[in-house]
XYZ file of C-alpha atoms in Angstrom:
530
model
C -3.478 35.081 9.187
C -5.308 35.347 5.528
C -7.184 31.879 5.030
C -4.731 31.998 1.499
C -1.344 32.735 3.290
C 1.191 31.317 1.739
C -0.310 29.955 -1.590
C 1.690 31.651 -3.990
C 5.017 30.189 -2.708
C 3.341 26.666 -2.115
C 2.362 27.101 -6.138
C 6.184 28.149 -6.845
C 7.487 24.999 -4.619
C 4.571 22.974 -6.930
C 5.725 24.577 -10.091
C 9.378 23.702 -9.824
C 8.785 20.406 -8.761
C 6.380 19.905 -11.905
C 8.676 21.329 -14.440
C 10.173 17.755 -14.324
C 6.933 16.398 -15.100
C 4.191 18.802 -16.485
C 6.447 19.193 -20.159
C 5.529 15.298 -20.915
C 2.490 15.280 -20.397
C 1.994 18.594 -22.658
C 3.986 16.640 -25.552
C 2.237 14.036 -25.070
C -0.980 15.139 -25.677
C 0.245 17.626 -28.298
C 2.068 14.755 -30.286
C -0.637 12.257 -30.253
C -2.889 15.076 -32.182
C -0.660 15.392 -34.948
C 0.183 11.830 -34.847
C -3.822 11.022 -35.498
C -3.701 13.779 -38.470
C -0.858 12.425 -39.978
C -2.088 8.699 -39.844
C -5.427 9.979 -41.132
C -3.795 11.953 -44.184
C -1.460 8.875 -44.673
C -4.176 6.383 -44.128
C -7.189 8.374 -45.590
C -6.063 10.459 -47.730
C -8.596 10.612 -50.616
C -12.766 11.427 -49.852
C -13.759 8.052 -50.763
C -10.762 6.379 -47.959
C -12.688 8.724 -45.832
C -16.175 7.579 -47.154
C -15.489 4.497 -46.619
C -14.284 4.456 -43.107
C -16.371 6.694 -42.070
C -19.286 4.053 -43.196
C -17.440 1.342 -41.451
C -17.539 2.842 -38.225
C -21.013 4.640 -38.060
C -22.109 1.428 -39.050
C -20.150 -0.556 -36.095
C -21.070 -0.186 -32.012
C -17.823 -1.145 -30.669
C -15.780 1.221 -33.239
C -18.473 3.757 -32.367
C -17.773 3.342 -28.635
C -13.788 2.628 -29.508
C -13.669 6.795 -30.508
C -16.606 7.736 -29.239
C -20.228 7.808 -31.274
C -20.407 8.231 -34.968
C -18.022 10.809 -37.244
C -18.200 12.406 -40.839
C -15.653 12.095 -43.393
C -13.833 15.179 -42.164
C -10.248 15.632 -41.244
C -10.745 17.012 -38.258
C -13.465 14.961 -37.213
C -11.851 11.771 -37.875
C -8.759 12.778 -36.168
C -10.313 14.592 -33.445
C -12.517 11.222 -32.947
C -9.352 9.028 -33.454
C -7.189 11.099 -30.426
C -10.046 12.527 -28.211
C -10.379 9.435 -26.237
C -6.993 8.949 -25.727
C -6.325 13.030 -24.615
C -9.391 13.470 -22.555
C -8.430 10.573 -19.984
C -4.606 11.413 -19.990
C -4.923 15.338 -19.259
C -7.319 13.895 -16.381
C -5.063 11.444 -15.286
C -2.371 14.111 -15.292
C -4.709 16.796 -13.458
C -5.169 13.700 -10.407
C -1.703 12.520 -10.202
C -0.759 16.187 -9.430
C -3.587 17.310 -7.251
C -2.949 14.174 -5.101
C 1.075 15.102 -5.164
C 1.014 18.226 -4.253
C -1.438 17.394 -1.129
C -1.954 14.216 -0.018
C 1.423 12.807 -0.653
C 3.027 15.874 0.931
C 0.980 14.803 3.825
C 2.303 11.208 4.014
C 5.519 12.627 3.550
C 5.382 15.166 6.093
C 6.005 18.104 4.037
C 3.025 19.987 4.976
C 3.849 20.023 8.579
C 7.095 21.384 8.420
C 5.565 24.241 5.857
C 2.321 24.517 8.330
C 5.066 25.483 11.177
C 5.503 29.141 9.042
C 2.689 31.253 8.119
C 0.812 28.912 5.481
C -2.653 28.445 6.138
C -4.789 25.090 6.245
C -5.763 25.675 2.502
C -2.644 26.901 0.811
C -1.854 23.399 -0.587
C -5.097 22.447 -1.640
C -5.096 25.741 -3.539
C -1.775 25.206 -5.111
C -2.395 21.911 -6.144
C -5.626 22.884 -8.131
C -3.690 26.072 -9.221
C -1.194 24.110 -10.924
C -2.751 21.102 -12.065
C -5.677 23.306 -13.383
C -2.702 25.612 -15.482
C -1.111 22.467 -16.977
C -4.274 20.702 -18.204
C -5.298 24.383 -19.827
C -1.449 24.250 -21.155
C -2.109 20.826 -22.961
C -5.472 22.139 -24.473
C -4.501 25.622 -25.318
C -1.368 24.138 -27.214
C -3.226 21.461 -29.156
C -5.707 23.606 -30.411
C -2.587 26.040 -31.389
C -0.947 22.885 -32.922
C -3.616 22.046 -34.574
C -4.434 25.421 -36.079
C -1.089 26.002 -37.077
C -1.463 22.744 -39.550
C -4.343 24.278 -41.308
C -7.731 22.721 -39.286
C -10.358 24.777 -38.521
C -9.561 27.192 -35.533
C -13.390 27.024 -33.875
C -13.170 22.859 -34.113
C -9.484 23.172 -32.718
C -10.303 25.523 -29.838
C -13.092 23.337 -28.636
C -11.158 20.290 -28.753
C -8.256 21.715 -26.707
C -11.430 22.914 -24.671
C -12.345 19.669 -24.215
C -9.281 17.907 -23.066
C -8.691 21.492 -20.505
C -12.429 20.594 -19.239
C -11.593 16.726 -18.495
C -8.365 17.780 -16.711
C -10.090 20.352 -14.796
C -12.931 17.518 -13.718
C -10.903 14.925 -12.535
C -8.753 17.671 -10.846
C -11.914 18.668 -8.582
C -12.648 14.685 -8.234
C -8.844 14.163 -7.114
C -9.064 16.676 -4.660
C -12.362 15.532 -3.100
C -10.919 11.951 -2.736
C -7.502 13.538 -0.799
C -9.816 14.831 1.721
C -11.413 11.448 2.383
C -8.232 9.289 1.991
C -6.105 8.344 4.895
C -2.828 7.940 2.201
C -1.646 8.932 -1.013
C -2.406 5.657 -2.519
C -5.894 5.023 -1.250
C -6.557 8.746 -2.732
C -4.867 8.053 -6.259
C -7.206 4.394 -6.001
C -10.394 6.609 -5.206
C -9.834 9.164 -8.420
C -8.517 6.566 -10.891
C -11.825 4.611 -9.985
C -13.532 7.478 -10.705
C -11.794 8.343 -13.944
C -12.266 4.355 -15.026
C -16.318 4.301 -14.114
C -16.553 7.668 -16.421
C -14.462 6.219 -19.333
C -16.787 2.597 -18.900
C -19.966 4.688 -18.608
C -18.901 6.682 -21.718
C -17.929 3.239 -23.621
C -21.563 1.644 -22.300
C -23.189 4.559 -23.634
C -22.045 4.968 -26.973
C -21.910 0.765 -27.819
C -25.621 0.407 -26.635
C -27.089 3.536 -28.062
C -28.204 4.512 -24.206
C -26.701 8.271 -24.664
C -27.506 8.861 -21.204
C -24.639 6.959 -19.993
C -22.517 9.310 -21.978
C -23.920 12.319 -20.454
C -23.602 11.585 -16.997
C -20.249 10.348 -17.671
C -17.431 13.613 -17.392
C -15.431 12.101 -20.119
C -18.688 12.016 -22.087
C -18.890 15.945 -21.456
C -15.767 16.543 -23.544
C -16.701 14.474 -26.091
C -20.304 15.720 -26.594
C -18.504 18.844 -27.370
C -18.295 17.513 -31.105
C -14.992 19.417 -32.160
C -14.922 20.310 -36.169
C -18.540 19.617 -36.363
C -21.581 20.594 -33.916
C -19.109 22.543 -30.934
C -21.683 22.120 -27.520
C -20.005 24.897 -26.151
C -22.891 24.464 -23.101
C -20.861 21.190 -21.800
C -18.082 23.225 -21.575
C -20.279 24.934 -18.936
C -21.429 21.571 -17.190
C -17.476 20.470 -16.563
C -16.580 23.895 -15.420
C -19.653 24.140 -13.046
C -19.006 20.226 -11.492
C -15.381 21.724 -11.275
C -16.324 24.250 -9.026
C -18.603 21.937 -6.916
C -15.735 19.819 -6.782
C -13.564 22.409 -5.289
C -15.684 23.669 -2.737
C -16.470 20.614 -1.394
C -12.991 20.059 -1.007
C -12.764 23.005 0.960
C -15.226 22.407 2.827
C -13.621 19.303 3.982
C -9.892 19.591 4.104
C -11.711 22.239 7.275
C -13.060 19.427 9.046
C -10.207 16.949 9.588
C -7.050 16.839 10.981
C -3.651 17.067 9.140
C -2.489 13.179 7.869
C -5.786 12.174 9.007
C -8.661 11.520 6.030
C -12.387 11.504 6.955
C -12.874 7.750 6.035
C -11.368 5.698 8.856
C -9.243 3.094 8.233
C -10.330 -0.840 8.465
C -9.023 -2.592 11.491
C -6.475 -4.939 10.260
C -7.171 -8.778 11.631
C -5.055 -9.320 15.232
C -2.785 -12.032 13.100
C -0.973 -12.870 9.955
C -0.554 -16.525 10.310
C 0.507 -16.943 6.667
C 2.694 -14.149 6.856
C 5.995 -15.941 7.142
C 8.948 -14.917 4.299
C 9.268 -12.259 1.740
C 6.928 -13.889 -0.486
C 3.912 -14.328 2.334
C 4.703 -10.052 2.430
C 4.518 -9.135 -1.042
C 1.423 -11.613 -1.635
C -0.450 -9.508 1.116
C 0.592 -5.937 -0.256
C 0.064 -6.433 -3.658
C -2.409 -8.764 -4.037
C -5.414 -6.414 -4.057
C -3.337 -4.460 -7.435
C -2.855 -8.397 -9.080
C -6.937 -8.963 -8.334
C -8.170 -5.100 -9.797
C -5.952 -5.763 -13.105
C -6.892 -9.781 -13.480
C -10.892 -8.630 -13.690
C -10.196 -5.291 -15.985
C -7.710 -7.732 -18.585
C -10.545 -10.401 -18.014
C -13.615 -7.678 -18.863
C -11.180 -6.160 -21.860
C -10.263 -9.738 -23.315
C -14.015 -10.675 -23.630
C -14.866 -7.535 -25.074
C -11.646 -8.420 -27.490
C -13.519 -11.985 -28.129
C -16.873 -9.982 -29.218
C -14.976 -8.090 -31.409
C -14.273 -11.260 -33.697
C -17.353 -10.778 -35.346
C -16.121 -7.926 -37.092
C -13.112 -9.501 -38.324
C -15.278 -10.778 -41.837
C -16.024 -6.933 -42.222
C -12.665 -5.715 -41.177
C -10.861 -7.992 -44.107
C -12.811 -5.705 -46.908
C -11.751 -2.499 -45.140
C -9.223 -0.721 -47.122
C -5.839 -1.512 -46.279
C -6.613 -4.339 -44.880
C -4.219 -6.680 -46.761
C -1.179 -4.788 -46.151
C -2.164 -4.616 -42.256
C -2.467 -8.778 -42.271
C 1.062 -8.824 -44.289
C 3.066 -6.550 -41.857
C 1.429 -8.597 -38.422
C 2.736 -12.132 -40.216
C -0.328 -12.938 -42.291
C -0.975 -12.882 -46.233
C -3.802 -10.961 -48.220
C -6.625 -13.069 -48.599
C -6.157 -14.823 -45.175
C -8.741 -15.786 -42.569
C -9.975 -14.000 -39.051
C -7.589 -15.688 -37.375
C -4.945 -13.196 -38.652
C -6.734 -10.531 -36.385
C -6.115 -12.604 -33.597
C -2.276 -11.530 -33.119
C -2.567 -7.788 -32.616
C -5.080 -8.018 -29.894
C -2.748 -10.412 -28.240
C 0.072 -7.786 -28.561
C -2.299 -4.872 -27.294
C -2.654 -7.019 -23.951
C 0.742 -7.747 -23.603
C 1.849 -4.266 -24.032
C -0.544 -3.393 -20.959
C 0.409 -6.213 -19.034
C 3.584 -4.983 -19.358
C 2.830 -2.246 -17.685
C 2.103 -4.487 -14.241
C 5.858 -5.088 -13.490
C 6.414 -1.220 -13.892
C 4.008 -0.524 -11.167
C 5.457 -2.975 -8.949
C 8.694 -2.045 -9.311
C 7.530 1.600 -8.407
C 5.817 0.002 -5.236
C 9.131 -1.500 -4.225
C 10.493 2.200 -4.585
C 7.777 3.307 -2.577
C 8.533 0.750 0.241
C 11.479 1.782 0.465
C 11.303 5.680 0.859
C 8.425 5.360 3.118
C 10.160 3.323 5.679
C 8.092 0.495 5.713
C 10.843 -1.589 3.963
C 13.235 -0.830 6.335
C 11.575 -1.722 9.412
C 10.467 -5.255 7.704
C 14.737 -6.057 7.715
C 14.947 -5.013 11.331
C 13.373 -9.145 11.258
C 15.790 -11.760 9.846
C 14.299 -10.677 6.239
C 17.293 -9.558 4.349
C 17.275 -6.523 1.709
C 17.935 -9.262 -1.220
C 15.192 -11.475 0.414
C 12.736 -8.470 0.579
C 13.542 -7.202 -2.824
C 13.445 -11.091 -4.779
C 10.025 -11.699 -2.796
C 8.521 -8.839 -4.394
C 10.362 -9.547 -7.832
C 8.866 -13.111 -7.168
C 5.287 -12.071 -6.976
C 5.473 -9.983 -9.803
C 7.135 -12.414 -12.026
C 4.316 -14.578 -11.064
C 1.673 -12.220 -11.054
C 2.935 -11.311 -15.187
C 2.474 -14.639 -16.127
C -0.859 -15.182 -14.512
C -2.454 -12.681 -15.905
C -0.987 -13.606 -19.279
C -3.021 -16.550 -19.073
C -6.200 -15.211 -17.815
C -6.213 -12.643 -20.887
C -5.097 -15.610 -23.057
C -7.880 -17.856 -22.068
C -10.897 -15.332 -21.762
C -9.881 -13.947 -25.046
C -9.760 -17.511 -26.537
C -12.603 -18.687 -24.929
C -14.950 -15.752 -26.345
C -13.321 -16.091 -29.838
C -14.107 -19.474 -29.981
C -17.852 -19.237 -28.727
C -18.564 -16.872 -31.296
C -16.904 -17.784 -34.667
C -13.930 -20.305 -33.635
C -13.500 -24.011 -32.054
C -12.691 -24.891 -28.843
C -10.548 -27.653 -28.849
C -7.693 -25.106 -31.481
C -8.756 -21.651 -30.532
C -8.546 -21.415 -27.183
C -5.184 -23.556 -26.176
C -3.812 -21.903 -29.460
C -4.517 -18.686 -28.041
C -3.807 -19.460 -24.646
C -0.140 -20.417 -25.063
C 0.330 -17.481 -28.007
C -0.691 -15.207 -24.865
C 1.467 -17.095 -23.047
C 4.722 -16.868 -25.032
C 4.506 -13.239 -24.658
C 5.786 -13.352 -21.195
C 9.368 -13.715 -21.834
C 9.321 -9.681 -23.007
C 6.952 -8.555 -20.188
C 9.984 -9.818 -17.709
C 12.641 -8.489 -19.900
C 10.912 -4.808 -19.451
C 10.363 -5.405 -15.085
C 13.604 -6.652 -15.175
C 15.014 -3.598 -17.164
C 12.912 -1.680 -14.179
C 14.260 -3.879 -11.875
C 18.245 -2.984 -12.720
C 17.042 0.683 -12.837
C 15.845 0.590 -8.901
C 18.523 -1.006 -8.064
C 21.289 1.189 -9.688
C 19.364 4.630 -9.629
C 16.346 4.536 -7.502
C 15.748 8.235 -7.861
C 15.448 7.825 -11.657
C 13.544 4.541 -11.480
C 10.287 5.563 -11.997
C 11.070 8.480 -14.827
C 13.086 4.971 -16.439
C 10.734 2.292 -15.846
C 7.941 4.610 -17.712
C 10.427 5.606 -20.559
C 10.987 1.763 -21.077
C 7.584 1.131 -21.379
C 6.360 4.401 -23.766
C 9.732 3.144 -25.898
C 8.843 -0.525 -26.075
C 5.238 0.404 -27.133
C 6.303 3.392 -29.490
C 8.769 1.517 -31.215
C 6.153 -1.961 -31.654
C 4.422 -2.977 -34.052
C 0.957 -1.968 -32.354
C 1.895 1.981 -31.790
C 4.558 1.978 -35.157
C 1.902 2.056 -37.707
C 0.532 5.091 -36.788
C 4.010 6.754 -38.069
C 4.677 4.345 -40.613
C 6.526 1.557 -39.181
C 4.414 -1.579 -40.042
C 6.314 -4.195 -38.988
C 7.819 -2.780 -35.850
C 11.426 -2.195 -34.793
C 14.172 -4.616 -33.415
C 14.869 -2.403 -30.653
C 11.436 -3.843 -28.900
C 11.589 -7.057 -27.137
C 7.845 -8.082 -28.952
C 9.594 -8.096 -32.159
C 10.521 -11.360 -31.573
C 7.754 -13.213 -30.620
C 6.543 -15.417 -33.528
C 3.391 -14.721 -34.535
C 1.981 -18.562 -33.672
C -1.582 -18.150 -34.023
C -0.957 -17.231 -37.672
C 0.490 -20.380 -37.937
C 4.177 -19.363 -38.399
C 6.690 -21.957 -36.731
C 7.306 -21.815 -33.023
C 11.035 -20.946 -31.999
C 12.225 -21.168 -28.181
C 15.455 -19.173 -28.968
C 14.088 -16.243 -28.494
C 11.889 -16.816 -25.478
C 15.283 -18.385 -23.972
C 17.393 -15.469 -24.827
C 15.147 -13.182 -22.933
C 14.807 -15.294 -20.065
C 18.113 -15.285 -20.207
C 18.911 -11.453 -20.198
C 15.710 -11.169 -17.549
C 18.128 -13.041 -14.999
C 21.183 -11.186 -15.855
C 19.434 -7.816 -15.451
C 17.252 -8.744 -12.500
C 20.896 -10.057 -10.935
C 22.630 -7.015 -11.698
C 19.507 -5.354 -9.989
C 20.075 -7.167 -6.841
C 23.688 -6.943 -6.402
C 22.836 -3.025 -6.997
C 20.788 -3.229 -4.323
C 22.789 -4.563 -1.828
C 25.805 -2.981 -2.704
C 23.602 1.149 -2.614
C 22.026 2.795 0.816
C 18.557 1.837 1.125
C 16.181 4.266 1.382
């Protein structure tokens, strides 16, 4: 049998399965592009906007590291610079959810047995899975840099920034499949690649805020960016991606020869012989998740100080152009203090934290389709006790990390250009009184696992892109300032700028939380499981 039998219908199984995904990702990154331009033409529109901005940031380590080193007072550069970071980690988160799909998780699953039982050889999958992945993330590239040439920028800065996002994709692709080799699961896999892609984007960050440019070049999101679209195009990094791709590769070859199928190369810990504290539905969801609930507490926690260091910039960010309109639409008035700034970071953390009840929810769904769930009610744990345990903890775990954001953030703000007896409970319980939406959107998640759990993960994630897209953090980049109604953010008050505090809305969300997270339940009980 060929060492390749079987590939091409492996990549026709991958490719059908991906048509459900793949298109999202490739509007994704093709909107955000022309998103950036428009914002910049809106924003920027004259060469003395762009002057001036273009001063601010050179001029500025963390916006320098925000985009990624300095820029010119081009359209294309400025865009490019505003997008790039954004692109190059998605189409390489994209590439690593798919590589570890379409192999690992087949694994776990046990689709790769049943296909090895025909005439598919040990590295059809692998193969497939870098075949497709590696064809989408050159599908997002190639049709940004068409998008982009098609609204008048130049073609040779356009095809080296769709270059550049292909490249990234292609990296983290070759890391991703490295990682599924040494994994015993799907999830330890996914937590080995993300890892990866996090250390590059810090490294790349570190590099350009300190001025220590070697950070950024042994960083693979650094390669893309060191391409310089619009401006300088290092065509040779191109070369240094595609070359650590193919090491990548082959040393996932080499190993997915020298272990056995559903087996990785890194054994697995022995568990401890006991779980005395393992005793209810809460004791269970505590021990699965807590390791997720301790990763996100220190990346909010490293985030919010870096948020607090960014105060010093508010003095220089109130002369910026535009500035006054920005405070107006956020709840402030032209002319205001720093403390104005102090309201959009807190919505840019609760939009992520939102995010945490999403991934539990998922992790419920997983629970359930693997089995594991199942076997835990063969005990006297019930399905609704199961499910409200885990709903429980992640309640819980929302809030708490809530107030670790609020209080590092206030904390930092405070040492550095605030007081400590106002800024930091005023800031704590702002961050704080965002937690009424963050359940409203698990508990929308929650009502969508329980009535559709096929659909719940395609719905949870369309809850969250909607509540961001339609707020007031994502809106202004299309021209709605002050956010939408349709968002449940919208109706937090905006405390810290000293606008009055109102508990109707906190209790009307609360409210709607239970009835949804209710509904959820009785769904739940009512459906088959698993």
């Amino acid at each position: 049998m060929s060492s390749l039998a079987g590939t091409s219908r492996l990549a026709r199984l991958a490719l059908r399965r991906e048509r459900n995904i793949a298109p999202w990702w490739v509007l994704l990154l093709v909107t955000m592009s022309l998103v950036m331009v428009a914002y910049i033409n809106r924003n920027m529109g004259t060469p003395e906007l762009k002057a001036t901005y273009t001063a601010m940031i050179n001029q500025n380590a963390f916006f320098r590291a925000l985009g990624g080193g300095t820029v010119e007072p081009d359209l294309g550069v400025l865009s490019s610079w505003r997008s790039g970071g954004f692109l190059y980690v998605m189409n390489g988160l994209a590439a690593l959810m798919a590589i570890v799909r379409y192999t690992r998780a087949d694994e776990d699953a046990g689709r790769t047995e049943l296909l090895r039982a025909g005439a598919v050889s040990r590295y059809a999958a692998l193969t497939a899975a870098l075949a497709v992945a590696g064809g989408v993330s050159l599908a997002g590239g190639a049709l940004t840099a068409v998008v982009l040439i098609a609204i008048g920028l130049d073609p040779v800065g356009s095809i080296a920034y769709g270059a550049g996002i292909t490249a990234a994709g292609w990296v983290f692709g070759g890391v991703a499949a490295v990682a599924a080799q040494l994994a015993q699961n799907a999830r330890t896999a996914r937590a080995f690649a993300l890892s990866a892609l996090g250390a590059a984007y810090v490294l790349r960050y570190a590099g350009d805020a300190s001025g220590q440019h070697w950070m950024t070049y042994v960083s693979p999101i650094g390669w893309s960016h060191l391409v310089a679209p619009y401006r300088d195009e290092q065509w040779w990094l191109l070369a240094v991606s595609i070359t650590t791709t193919a090491a990548l590769s082959a040393i996932a070859y080499h190993l997915v020869a020298r272990r056995d199928l559903g087996a990785g190369l890194i054994p697995e810990r022995t568990g401890p012989a006991s779980a005395p504290r393992l005793r209810g539905p809460i004791g269970l969801s505590w021990r699965l998740n807590r390791g997720l609930l301790v990763k996100w507490t220190v990346g909010l926690a490293v985030f919010a100080a870096s948020a607090g260091a960014l105060s010093t910039l508010a003095h220089q960010l109130l002369n910026a152009p535009g500035a006054a309109r920005l405070l107006e639409n956020f709840g402030g008035r032209a002319g205001s203090e720093l403390h104005y700034f102090l309201w959009p970071i807190i919505l840019i953390f609760a939009h992520v934290i939102a995010l945490y009840p999403v991934l539990m929810v998922q992790r419920m769904r997983a629970e359930e389709s693997s089995g594991r769930a199942e076997i835990a009610q063969a005990t006297p744990m019930t399905r609704l006790r199961w499910a409200a345990g885990h709903l429980l903890v992640t309640g819980l775990g929302t809030a708490a990390l809530s107030a670790v954001t609020g209080l590092v953030f206030g904390v930092f703000f405070a040492w550095l250009v605030g007081d400590f007896a106002t800024d930091v409970p005023r800031i704590l319980l702002q961050s704080l009184g965002t937690v009424p939406a963050v359940w409203l959107v698990g508990a929308v998640c929650a009502l969508a696992y329980g009535l559709l759990p096929k659909a719940s993960a395609a719905i949870c994630w369309a809850v969250w892109v909607a509540t961001a897209a339609l707020g007031q953090i994502a809106g202004p980049l299309y021209g709605v300032w002050g956010g939408t109604p349709f968002e449940p953010f919208h109706y937090i008050p905006n405390t810290v700028a000293g606008n009055p505090f109102s508990p109707g809305p906190a209790l009307v969300m609360i409210a709607l939380s239970a009835a949804l997270l209710g509904g959820g339940l009785l769904a739940l009980r009512r459906r088959d499981f698993g």
